[in-house]
Coordinates of N, CA and C in Angstrom, one line a residue:
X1 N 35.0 10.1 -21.1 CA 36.2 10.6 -21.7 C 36.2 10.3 -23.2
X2 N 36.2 11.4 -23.9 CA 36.0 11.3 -25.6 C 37.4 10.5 -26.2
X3 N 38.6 10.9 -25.9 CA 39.4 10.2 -26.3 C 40.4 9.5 -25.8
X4 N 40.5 8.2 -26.5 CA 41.2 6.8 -26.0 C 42.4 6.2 -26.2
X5 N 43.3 7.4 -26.8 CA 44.5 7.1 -27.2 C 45.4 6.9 -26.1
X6 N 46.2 6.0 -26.4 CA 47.5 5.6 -25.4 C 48.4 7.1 -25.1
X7 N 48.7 7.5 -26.4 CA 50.0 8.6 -26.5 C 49.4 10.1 -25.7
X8 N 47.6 10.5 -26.1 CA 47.1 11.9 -25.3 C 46.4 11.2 -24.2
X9 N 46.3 12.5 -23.5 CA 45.6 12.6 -22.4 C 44.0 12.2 -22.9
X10 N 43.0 11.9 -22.1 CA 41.8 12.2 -22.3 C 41.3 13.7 -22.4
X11 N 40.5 13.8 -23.4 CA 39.9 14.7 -23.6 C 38.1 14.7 -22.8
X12 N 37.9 15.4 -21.9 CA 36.6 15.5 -21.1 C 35.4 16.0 -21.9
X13 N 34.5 16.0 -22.0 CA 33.4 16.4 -22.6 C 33.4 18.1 -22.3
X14 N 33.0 18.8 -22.4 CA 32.9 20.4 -23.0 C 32.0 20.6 -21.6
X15 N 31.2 20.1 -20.9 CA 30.7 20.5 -19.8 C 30.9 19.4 -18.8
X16 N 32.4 19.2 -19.1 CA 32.8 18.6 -17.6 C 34.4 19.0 -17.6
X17 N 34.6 19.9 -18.4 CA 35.9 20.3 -18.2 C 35.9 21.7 -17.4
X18 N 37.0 21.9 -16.9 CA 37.5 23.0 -16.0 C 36.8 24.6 -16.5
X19 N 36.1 24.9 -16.0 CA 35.2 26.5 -16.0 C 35.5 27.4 -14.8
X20 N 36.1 27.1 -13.9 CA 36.3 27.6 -12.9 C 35.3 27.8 -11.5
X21 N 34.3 26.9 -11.9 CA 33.2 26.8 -11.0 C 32.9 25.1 -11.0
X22 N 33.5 24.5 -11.3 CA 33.3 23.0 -11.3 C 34.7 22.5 -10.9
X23 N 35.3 22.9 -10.3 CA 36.9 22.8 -9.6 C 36.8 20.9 -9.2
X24 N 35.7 21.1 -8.1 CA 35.8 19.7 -7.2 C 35.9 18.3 -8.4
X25 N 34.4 18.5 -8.9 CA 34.6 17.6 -9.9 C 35.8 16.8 -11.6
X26 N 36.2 18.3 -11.7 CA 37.4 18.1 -12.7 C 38.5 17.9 -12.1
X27 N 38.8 18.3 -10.5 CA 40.2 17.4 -9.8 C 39.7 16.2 -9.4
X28 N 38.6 15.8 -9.2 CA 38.2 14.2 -9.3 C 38.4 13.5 -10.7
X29 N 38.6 14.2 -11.6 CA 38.5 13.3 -13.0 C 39.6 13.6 -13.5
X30 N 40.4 14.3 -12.9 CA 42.0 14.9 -13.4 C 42.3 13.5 -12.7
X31 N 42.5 13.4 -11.1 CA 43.3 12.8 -10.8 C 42.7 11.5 -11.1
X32 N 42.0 11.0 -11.1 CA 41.3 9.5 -11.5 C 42.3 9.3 -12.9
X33 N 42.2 9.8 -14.6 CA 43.2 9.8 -15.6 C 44.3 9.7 -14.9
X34 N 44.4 10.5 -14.2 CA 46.2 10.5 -14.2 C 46.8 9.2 -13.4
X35 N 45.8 8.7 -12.4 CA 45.7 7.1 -11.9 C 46.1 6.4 -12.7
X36 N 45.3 6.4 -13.3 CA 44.8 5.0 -14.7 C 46.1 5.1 -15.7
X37 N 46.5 6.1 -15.6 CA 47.7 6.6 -16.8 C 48.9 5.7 -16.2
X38 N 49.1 6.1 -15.0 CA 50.2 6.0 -14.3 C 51.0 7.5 -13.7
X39 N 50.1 8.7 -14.2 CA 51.3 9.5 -14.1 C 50.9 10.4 -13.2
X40 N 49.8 10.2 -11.8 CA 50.1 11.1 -10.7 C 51.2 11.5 -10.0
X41 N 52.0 10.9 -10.4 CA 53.6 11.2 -9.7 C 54.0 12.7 -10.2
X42 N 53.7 13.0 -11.7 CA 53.9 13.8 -12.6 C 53.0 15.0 -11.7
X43 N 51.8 14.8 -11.4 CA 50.9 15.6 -11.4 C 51.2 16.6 -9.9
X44 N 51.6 16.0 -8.5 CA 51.6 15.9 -7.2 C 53.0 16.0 -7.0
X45 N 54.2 15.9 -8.0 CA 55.2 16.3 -7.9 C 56.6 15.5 -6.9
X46 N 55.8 14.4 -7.1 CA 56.6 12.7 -6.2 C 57.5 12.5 -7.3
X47 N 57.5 12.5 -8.6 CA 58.2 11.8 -9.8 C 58.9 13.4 -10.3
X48 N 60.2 13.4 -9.9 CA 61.2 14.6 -10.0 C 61.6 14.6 -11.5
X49 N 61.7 15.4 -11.3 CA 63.0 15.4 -13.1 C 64.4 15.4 -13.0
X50 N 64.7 14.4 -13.3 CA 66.0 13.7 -13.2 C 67.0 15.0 -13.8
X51 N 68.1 14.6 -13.2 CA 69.2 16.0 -13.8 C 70.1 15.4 -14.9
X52 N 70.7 16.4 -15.4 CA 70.9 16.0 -17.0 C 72.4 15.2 -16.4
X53 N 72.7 14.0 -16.8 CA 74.0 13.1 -17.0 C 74.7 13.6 -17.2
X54 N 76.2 14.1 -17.1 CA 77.3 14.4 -17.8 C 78.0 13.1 -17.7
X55 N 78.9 13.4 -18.4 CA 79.6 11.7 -18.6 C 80.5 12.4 -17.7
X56 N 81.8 11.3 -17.6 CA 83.0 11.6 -16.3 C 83.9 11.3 -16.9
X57 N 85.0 11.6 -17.7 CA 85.9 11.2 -18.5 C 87.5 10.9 -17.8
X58 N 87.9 10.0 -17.9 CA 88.8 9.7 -17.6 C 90.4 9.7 -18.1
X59 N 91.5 9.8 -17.9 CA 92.7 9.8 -18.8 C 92.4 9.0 -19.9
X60 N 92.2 7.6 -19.8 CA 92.1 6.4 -20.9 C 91.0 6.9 -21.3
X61 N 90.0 7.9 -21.4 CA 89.0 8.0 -22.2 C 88.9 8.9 -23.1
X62 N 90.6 9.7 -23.2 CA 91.1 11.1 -24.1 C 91.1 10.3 -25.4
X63 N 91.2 9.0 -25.7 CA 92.0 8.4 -27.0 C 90.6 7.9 -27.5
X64 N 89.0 8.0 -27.0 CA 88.1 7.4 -27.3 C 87.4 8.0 -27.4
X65 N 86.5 8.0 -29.1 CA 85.4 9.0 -29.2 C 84.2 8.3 -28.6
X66 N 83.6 9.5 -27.9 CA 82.7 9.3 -26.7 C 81.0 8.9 -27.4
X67 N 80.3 7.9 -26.9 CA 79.3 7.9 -27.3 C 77.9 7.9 -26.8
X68 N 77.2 8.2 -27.1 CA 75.5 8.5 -26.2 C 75.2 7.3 -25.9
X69 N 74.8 7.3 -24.4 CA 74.1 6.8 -23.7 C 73.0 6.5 -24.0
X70 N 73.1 5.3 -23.6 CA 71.4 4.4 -24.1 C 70.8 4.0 -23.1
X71 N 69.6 3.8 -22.5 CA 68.8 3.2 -22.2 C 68.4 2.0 -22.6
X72 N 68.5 0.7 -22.2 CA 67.6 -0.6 -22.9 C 66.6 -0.9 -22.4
X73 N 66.3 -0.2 -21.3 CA 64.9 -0.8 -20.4 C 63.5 0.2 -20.6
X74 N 63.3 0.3 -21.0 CA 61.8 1.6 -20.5 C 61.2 1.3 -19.2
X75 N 61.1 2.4 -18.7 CA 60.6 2.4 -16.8 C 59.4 2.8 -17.2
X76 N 58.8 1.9 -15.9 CA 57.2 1.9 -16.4 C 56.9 3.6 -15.7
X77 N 55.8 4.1 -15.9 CA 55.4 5.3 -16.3 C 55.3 5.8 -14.4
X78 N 54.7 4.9 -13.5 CA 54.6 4.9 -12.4 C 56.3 5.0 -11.5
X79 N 57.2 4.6 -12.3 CA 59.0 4.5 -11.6 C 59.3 6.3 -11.2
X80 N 60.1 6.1 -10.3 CA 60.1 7.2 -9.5 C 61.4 7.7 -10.0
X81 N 62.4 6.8 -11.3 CA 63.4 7.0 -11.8 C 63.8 6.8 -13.2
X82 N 62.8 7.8 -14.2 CA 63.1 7.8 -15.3 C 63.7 8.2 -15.9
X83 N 64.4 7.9 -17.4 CA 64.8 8.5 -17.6 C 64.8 10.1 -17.9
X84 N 65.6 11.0 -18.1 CA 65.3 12.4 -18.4 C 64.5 12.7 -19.8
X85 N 64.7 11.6 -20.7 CA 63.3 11.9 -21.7 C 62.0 11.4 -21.3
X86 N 62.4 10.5 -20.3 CA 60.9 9.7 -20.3 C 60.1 10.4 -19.5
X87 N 61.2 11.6 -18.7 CA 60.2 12.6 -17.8 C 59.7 13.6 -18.2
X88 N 60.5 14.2 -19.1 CA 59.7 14.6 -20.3 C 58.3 14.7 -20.9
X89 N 58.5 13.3 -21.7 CA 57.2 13.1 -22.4 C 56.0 13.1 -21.0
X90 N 56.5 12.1 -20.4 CA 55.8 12.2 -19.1 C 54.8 13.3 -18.6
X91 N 55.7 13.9 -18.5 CA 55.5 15.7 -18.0 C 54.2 16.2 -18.6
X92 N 54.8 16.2 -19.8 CA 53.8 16.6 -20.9 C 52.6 16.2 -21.3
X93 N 52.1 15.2 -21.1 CA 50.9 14.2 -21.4 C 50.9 14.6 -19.9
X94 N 51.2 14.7 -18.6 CA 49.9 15.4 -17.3 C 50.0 16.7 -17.3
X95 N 50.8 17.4 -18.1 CA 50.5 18.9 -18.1 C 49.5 19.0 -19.2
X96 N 49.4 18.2 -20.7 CA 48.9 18.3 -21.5 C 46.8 18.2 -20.8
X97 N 47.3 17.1 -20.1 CA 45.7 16.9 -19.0 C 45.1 17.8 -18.8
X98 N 46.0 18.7 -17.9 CA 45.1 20.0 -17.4 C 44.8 21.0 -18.5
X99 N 45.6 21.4 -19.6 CA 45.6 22.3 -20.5 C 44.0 21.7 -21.3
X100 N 44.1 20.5 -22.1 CA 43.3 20.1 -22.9 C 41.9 19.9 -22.3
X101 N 41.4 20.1 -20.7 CA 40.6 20.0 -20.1 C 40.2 20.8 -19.0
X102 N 40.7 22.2 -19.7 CA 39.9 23.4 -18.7 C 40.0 24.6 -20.0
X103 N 38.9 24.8 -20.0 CA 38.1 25.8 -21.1 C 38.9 27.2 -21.3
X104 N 39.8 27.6 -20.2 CA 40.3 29.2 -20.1 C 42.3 28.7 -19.8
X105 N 42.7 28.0 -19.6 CA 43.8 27.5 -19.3 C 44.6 28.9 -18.8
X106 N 44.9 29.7 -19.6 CA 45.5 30.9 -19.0 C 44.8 32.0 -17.9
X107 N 43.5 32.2 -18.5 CA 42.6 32.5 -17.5 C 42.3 32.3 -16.2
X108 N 42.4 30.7 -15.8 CA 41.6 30.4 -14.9 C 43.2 29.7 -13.9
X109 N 44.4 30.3 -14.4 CA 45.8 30.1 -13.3 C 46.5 28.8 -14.2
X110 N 46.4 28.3 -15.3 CA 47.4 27.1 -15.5 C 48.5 27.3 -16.0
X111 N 49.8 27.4 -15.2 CA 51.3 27.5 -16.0 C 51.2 27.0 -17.0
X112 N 51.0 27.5 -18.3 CA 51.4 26.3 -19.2 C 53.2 26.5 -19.9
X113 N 53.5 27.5 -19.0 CA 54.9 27.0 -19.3 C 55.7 25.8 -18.1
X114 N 55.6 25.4 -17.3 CA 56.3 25.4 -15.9 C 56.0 23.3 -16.6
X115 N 56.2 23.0 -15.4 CA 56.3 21.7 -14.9 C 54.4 21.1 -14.6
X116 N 54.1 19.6 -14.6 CA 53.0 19.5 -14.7 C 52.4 19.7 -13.0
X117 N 53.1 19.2 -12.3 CA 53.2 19.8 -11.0 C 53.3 21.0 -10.2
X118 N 53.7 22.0 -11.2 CA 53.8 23.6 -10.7 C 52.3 24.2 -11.8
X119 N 51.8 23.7 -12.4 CA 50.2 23.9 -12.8 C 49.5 23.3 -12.2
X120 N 49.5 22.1 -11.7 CA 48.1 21.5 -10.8 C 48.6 22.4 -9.5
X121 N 49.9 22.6 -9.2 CA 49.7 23.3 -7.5 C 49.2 24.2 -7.6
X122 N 49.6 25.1 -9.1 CA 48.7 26.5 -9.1 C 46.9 26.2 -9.0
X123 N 46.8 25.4 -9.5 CA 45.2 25.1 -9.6 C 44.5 25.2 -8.2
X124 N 45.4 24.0 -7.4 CA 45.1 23.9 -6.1 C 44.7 24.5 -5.5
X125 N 46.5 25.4 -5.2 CA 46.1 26.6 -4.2 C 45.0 27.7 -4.7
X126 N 44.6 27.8 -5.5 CA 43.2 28.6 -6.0 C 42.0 28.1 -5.6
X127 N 41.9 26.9 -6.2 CA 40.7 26.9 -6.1 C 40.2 25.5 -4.9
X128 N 41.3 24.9 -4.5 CA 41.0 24.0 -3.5 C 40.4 24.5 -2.0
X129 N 40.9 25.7 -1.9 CA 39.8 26.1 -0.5 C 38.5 27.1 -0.7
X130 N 38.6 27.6 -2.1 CA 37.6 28.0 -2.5 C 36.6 27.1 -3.1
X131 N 36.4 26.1 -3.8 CA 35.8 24.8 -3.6 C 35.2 24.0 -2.4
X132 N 36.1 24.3 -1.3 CA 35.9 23.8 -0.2 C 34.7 24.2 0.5
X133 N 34.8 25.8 0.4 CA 34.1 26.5 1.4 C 32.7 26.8 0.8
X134 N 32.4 26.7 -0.3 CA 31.5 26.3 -1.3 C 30.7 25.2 -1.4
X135 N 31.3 24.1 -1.2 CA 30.9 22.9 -0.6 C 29.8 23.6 0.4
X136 N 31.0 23.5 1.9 CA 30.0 23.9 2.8 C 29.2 24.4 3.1
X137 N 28.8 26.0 2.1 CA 27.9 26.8 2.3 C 26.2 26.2 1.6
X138 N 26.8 25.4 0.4 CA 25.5 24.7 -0.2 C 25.3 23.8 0.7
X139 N 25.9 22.8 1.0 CA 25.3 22.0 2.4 C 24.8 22.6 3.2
X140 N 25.1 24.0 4.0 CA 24.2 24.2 5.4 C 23.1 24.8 4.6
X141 N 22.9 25.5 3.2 CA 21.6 25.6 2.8 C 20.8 24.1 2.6
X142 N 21.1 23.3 2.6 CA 20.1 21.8 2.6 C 19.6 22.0 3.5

């Protein structure tokens, strides 16, 4: 994997990234990053996106100018309860995965508008039983 930055995704080498005939191997190396990252939750769709806060205002809280909500803790990347930015950026570095490491991105089925989860499912259901059955057929020719 070419690059080792904290903030991006890894970047795959140019003949191991997604072509649409190397399916098995690049969801082996998708999901392995997204391990290591922390952010399969992102990818498989376990780690939700939290719904936007509205505050709750109360009579005693007419006389008080209202202020944004902080966070003091950062949830580690694997928490099943981030905040709404942190699922965000989140989002984005495992959707950024699949974008930055398949050669045709629009071509070959990746939402790159949706959620990182609603592009790997699209991946999936394409090409995971067609991979499959491909498998098979090269095996009974051995």
């Amino acid at each position: 994997m070419a690059n080792t930055s904290n903030n991006l995704p890894p970047t795959f080498p140019d003949d191991q990234q997604f072509d649409g005939d190397n399916y098995i191997a690049f969801r082996d190396r998708a999901l392995l990053a997204a391990r290591a990252r922390g952010a399969l939750g992102y990818l498989n769709g376990t780690i939700t996106k939290p719904p936007l806060s509205t505050p709750t205002s109360t009579a005693e809280d007419k006389d008080t100018i209202p202020t944004p909500s902080t966070t003091s803790e950062t949830t580690p990347w694997t928490s099943n309860k981030p905040s709404l930015e942190e699922w965000e950026a989140r989002d984005a570095w495992a959707l950024s995965l699949l974008i930055y490491n398949t050669k045709n991105p629009i071509g070959l089925g990746v939402n790159m508008a949706g959620t990182a989860a609603e592009a790997w499912r699209a991946l999936s259901d394409e090409y995971d039983c067609a991979s499959e059955i491909a498998a098979v057929a090269a095996e009974s020719h051995l």
